[in-house]
PDB file of C-alpha atoms in Angstrom:
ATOM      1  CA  UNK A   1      28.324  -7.325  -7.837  1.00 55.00           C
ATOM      2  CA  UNK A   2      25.183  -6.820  -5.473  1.00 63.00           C
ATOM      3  CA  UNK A   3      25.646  -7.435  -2.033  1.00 92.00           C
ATOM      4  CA  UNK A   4      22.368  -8.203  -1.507  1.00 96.00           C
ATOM      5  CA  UNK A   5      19.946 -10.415  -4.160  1.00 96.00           C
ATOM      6  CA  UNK A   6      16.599 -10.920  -4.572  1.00 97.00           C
ATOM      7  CA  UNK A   7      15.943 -12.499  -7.395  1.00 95.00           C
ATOM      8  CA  UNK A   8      12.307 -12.417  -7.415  1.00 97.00           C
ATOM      9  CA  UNK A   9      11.191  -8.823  -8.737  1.00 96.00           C
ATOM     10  CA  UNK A  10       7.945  -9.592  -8.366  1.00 97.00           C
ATOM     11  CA  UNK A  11       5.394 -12.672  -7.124  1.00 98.00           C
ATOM     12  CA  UNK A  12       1.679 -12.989  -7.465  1.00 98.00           C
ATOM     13  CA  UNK A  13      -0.302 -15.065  -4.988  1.00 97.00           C
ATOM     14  CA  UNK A  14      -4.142 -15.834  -4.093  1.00 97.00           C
ATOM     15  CA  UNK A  15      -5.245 -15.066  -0.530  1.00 97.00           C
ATOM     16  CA  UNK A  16      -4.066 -17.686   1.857  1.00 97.00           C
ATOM     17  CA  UNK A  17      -1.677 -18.863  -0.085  1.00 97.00           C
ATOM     18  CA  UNK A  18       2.056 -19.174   1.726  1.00 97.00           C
ATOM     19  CA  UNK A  19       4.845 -17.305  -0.083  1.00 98.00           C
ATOM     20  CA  UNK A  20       8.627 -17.312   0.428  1.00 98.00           C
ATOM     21  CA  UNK A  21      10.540 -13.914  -0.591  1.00 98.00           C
ATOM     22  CA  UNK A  22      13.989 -15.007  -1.245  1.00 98.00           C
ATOM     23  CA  UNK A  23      17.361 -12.700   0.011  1.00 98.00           C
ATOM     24  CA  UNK A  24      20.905 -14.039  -0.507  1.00 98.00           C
ATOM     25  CA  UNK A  25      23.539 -11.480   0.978  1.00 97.00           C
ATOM     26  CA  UNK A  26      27.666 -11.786  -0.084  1.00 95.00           C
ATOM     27  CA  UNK A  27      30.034 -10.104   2.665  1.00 91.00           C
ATOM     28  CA  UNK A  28      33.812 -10.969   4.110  1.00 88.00           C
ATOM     29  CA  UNK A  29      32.567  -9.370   7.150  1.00 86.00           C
ATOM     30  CA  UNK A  30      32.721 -12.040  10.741  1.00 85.00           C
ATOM     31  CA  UNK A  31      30.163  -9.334  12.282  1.00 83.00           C
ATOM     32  CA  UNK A  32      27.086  -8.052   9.937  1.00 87.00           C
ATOM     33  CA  UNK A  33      23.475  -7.149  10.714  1.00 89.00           C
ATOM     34  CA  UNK A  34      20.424  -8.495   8.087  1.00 93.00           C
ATOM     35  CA  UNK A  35      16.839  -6.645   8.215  1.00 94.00           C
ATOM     36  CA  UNK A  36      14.070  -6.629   5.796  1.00 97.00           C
ATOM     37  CA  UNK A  37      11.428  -3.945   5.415  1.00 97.00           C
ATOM     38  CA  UNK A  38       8.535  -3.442   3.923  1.00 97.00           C
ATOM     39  CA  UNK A  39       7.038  -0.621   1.814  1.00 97.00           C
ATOM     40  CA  UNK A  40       3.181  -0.761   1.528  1.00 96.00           C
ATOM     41  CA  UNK A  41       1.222   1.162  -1.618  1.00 94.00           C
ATOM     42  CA  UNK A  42       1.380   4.366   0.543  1.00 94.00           C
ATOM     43  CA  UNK A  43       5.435   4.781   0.364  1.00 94.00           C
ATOM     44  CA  UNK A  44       7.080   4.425   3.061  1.00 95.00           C
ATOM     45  CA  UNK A  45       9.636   1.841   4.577  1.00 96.00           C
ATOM     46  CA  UNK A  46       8.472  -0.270   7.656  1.00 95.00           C
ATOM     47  CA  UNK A  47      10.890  -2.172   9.660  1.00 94.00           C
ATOM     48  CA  UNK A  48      10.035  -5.644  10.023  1.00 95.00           C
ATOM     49  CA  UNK A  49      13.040  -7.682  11.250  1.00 92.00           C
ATOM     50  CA  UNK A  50      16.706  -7.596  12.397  1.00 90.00           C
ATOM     51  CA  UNK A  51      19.263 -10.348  12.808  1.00 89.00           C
ATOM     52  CA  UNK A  52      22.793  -9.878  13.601  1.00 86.00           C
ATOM     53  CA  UNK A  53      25.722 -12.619  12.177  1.00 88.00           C
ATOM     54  CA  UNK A  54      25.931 -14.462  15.358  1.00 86.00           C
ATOM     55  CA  UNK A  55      22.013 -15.672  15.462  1.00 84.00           C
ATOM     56  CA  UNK A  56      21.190 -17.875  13.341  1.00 84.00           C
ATOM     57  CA  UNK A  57      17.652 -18.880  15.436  1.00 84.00           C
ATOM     58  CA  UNK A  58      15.103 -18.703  12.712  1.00 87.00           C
ATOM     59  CA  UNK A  59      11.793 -16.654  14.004  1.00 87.00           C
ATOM     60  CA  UNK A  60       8.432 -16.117  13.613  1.00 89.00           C
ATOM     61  CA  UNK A  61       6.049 -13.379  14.638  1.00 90.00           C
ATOM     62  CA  UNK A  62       2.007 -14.334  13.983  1.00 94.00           C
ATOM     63  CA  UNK A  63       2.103 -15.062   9.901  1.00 95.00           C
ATOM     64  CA  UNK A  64       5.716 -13.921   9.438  1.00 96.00           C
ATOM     65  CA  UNK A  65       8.679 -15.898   9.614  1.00 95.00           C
ATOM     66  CA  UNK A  66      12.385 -15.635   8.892  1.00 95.00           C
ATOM     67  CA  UNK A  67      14.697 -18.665   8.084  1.00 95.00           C
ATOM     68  CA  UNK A  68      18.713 -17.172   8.302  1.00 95.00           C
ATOM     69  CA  UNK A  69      21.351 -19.690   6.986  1.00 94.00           C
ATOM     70  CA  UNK A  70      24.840 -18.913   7.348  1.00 93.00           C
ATOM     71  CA  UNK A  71      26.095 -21.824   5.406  1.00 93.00           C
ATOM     72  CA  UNK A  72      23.978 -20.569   2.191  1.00 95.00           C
ATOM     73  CA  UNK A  73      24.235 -16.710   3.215  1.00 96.00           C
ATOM     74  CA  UNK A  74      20.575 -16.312   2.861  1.00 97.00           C
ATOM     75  CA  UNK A  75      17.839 -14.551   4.927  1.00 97.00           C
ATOM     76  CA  UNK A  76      14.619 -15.869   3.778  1.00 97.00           C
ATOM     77  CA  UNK A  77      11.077 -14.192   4.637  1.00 97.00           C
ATOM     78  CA  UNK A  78       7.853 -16.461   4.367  1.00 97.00           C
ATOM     79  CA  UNK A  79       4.409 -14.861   5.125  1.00 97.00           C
ATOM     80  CA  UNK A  80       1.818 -17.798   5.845  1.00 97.00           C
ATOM     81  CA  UNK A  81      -1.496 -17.479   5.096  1.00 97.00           C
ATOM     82  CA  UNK A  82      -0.663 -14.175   2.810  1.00 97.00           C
ATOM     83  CA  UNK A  83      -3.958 -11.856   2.895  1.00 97.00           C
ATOM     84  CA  UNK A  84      -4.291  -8.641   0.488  1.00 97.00           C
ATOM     85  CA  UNK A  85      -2.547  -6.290   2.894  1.00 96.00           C
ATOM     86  CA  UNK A  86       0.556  -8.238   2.378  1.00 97.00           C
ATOM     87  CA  UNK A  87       1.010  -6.385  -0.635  1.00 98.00           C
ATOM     88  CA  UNK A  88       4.199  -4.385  -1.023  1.00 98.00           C
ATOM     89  CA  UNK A  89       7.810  -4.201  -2.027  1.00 97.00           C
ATOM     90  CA  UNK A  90       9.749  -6.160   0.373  1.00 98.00           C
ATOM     91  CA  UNK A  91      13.686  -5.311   1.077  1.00 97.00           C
ATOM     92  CA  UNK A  92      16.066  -7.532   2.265  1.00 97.00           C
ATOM     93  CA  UNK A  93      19.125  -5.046   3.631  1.00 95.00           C
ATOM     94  CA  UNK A  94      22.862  -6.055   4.670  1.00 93.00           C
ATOM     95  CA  UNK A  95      24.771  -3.713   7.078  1.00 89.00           C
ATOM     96  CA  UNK A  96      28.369  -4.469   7.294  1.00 83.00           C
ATOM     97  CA  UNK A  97      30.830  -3.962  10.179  1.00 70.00           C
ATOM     98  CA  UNK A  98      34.273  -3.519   7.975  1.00 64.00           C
ATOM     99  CA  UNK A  99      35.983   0.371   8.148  1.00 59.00           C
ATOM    100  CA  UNK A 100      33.810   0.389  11.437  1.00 58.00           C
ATOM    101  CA  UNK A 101      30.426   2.393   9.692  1.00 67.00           C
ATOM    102  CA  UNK A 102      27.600   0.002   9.400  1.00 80.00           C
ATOM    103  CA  UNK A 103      26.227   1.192   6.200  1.00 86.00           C
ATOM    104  CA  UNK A 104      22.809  -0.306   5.456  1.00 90.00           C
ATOM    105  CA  UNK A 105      22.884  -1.813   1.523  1.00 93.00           C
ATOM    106  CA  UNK A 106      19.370  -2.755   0.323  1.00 95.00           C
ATOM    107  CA  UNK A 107      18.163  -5.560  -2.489  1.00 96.00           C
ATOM    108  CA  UNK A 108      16.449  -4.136  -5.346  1.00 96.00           C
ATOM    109  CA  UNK A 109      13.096  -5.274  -3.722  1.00 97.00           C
ATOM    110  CA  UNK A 110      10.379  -7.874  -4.519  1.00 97.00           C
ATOM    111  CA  UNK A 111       6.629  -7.088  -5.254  1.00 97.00           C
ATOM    112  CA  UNK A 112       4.414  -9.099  -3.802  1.00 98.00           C
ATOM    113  CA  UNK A 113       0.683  -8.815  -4.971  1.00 98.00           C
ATOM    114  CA  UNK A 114      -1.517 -10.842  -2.710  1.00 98.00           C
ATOM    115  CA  UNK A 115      -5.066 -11.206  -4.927  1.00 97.00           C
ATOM    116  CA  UNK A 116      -8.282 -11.652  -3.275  1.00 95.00           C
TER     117      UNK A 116
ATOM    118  CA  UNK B   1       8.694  10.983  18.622  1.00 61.00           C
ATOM    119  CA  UNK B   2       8.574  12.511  15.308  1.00 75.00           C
ATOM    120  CA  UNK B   3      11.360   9.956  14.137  1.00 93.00           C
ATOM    121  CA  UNK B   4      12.559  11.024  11.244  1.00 96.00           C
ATOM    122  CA  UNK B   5      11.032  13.807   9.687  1.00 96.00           C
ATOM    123  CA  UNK B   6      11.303  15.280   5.930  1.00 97.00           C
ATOM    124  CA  UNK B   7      10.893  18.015   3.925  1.00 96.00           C
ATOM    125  CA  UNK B   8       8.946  18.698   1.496  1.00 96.00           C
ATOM    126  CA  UNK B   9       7.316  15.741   0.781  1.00 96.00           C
ATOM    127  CA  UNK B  10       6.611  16.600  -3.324  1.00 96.00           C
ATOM    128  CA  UNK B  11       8.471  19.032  -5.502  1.00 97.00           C
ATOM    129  CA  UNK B  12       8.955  19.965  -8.821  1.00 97.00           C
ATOM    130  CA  UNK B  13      11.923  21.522 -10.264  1.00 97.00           C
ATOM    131  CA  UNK B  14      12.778  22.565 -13.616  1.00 97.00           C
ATOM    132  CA  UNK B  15      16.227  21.863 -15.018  1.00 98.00           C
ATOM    133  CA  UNK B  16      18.982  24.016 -13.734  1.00 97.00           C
ATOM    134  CA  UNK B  17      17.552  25.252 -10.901  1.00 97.00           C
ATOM    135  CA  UNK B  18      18.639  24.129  -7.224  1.00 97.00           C
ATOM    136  CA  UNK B  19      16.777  23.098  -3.988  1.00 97.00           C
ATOM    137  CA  UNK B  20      17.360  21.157  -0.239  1.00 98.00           C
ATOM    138  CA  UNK B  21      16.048  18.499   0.987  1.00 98.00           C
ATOM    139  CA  UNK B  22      16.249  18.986   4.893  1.00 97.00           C
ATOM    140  CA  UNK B  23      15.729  16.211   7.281  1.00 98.00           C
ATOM    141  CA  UNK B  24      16.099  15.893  11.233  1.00 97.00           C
ATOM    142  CA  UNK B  25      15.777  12.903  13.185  1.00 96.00           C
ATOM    143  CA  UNK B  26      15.050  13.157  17.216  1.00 94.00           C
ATOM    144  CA  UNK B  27      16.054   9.667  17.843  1.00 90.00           C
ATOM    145  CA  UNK B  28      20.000  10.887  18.902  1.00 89.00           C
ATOM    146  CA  UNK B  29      21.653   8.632  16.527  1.00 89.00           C
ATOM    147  CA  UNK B  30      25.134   9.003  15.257  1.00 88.00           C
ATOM    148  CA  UNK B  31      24.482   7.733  11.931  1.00 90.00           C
ATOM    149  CA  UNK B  32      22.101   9.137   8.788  1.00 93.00           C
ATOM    150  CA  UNK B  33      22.040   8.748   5.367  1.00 95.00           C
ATOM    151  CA  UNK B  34      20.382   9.775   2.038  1.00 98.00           C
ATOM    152  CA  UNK B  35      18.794   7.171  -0.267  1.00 98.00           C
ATOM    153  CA  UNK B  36      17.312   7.322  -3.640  1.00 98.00           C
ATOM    154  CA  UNK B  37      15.006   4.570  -4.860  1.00 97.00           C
ATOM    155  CA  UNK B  38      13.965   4.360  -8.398  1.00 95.00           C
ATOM    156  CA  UNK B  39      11.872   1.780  -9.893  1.00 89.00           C
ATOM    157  CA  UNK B  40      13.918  -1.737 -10.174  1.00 86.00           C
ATOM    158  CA  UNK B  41      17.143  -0.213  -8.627  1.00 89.00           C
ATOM    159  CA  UNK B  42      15.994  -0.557  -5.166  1.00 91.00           C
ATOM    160  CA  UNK B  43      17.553   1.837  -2.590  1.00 96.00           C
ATOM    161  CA  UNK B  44      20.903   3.135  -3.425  1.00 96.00           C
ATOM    162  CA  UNK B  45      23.045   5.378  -1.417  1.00 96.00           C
ATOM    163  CA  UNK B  46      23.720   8.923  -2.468  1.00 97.00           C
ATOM    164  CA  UNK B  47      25.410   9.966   0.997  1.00 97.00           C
ATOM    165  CA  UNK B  48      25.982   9.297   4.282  1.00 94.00           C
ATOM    166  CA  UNK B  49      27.584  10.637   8.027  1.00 93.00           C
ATOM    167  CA  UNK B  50      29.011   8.396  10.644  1.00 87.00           C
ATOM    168  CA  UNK B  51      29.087  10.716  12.766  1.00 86.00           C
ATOM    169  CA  UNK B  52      28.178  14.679  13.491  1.00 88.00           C
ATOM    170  CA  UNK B  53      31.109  16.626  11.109  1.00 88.00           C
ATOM    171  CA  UNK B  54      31.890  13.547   9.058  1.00 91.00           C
ATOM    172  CA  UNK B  55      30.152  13.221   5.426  1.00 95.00           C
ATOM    173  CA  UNK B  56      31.072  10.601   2.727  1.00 93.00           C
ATOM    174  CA  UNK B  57      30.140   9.588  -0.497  1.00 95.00           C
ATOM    175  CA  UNK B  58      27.899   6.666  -1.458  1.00 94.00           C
ATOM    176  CA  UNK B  59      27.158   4.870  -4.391  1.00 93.00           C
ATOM    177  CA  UNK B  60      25.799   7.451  -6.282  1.00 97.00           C
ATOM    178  CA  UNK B  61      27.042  10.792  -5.058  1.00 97.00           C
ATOM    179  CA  UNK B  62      27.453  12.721  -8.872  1.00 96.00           C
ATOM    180  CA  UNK B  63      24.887  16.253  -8.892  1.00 96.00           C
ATOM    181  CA  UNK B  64      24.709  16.269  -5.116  1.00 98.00           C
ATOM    182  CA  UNK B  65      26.055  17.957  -1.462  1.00 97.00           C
ATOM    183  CA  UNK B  66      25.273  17.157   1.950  1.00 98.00           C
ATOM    184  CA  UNK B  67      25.678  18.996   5.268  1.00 97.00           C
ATOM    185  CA  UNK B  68      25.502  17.436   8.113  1.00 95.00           C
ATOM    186  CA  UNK B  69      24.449  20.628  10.585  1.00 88.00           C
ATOM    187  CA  UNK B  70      24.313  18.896  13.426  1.00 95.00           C
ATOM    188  CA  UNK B  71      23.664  15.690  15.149  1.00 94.00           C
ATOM    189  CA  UNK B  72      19.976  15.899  14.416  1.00 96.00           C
ATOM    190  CA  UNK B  73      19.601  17.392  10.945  1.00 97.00           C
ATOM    191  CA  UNK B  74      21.588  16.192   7.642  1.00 97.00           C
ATOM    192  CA  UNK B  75      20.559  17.848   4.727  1.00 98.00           C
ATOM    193  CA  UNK B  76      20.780  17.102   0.650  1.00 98.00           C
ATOM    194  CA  UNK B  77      21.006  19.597  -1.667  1.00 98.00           C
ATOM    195  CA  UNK B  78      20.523  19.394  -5.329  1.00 97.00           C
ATOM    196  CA  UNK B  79      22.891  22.339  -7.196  1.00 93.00           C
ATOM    197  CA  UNK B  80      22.039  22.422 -11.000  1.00 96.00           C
ATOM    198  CA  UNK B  81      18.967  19.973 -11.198  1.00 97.00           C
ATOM    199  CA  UNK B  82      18.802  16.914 -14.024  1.00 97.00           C
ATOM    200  CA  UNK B  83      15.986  15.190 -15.285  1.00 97.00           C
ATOM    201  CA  UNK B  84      18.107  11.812 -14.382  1.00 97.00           C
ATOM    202  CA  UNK B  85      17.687  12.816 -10.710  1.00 98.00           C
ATOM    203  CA  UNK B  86      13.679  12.645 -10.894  1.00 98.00           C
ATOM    204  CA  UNK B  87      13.582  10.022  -7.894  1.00 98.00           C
ATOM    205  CA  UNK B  88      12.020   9.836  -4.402  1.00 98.00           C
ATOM    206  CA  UNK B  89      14.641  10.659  -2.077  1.00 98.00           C
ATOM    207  CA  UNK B  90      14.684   8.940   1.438  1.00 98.00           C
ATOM    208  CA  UNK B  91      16.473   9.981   4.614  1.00 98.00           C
ATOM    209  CA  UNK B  92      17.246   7.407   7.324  1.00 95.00           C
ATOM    210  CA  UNK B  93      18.713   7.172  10.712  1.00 93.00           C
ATOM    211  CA  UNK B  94      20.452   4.326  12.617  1.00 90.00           C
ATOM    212  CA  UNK B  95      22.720   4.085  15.989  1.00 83.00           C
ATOM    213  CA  UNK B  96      25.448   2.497  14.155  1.00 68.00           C
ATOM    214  CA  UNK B  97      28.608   2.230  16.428  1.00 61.00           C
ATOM    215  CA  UNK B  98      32.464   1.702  15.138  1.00 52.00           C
ATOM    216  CA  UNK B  99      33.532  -1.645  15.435  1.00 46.00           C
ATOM    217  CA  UNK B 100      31.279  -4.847  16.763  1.00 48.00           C
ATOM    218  CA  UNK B 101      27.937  -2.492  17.545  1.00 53.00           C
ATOM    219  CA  UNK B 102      25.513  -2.849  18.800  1.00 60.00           C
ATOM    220  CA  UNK B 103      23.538  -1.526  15.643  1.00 65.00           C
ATOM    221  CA  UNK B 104      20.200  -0.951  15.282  1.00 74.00           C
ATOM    222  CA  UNK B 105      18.135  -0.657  12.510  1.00 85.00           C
ATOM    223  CA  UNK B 106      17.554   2.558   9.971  1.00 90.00           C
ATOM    224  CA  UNK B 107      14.891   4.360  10.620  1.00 92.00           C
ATOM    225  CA  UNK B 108      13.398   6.145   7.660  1.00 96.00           C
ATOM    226  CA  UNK B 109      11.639   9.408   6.674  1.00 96.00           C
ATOM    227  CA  UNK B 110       8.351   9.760   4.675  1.00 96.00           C
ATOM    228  CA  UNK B 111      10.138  10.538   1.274  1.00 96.00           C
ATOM    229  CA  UNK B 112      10.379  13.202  -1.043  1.00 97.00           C
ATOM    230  CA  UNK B 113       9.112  12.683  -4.532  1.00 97.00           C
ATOM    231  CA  UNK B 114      11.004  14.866  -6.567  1.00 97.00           C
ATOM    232  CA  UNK B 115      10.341  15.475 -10.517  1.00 97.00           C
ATOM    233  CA  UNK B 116      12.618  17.308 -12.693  1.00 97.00           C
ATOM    234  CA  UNK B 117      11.266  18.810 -16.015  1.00 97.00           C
TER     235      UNK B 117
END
């Protein structure tokens, strides 16, 4: 079973349009880290966001914000106002605390294709 | 900072043959790993060390070796090359600590794009 879902492989949106990536993590684990990157046409993996287990405050930097729900185990990423250089493949990761190694386990990614 | 920094970034191999992927990071983190990411599958875990000396398997270890040289450099080395192991390989960093952290986030390389004919 994946540890981390994203059930959305891929979403296509108009410019300006607001879009919700969805990530739903499973773990036993009391202490666990979420991030999400993101991986623009050009390859490689930018960190956008890390939240540990015991902060559930929601946040939101200029068009991007994250909504983390304990109760649902999900780690949700909206981009507002999505413009054309939001496109990419967006991965939500889970790093678990258990055997001590926190071992970063990614979704298997969602496209998002902003058109003009 | 350099970050994380691999090598080569393409290569092309034909079956059977071996090659390295090297990779250093100048961040001093205890923790690196090896990814591979294939279309739909996301990033999966080939290998990883905890710690300098320490190397275990990940999810999908089969037609590969690791060395983990020092606390800077890890490397991943291909022996007998398959066509299923056409991918683009991804090394990554983090200060991941035993027990309740603090952790940071992984920290990844540029990518090699390797094709096997």
């Amino acid at each position: 079973a994946q540890k981390v879902t994203q059930a959305q492989t891929e979403i296509s949106v108009v410019e300006k349009e607001d879009v919700t990536l969805d990530c739903v993590y499973e773990t036993r684990d009391t202490t666990y880290y979420l991030f999400w990157y993101k991986q623009p046409p050009s390859g490689e993996l930018v960190f956008l966001i890390r939240r540990n287990s015991f902060d559930e405050q929601n946040e939101i930097s200029g068009r991007y914000s994250w909504n983390f729900q304990k109760s649902t185990s999900s780690f949700n990423f909206t981009i507002t106002a999505s413009q054309v250089v939001d496109s990419a493949v967006y991965f939500c990761a889970l790093s678990e605390g258990s055997g001590g190694s926190y071992i970063p386990t990614f979704g298997r990614g969602t496209s998002l294709i902003v058109h003009p | 900072n350099a970050g994380v920094t691999q090598t080569p970034k393409f290569q092309v191999l034909k079956t059977g043959q071996s090659m390295t992927l090297q990779c250093a990071q100048d961040m001093n983190h205890n923790s690196m790993y090896w990814y591979r990411q294939d279309p739909g599958m996301g990033l999966r875990l080939i290998y990883y060390s905890a710690s300098e000396g320490t190397t275990d398997k990940g999810e999908v270890p089969n037609g590969y070796n690791v060395s983990r040289l020092n606390k800077r450099e890890f490397s991943l080395r291909l022996e007998s090359a398959a066509p299923s192991q056409t991918s683009v390989y991804f090394c990554a960093s983090s200060e991941a600590k035993y027990g309740r952290g603090p952790n940071t986030e992984a920290f990844f390389g540029q990518g090699t794009r390797l094709t096997v004919v």
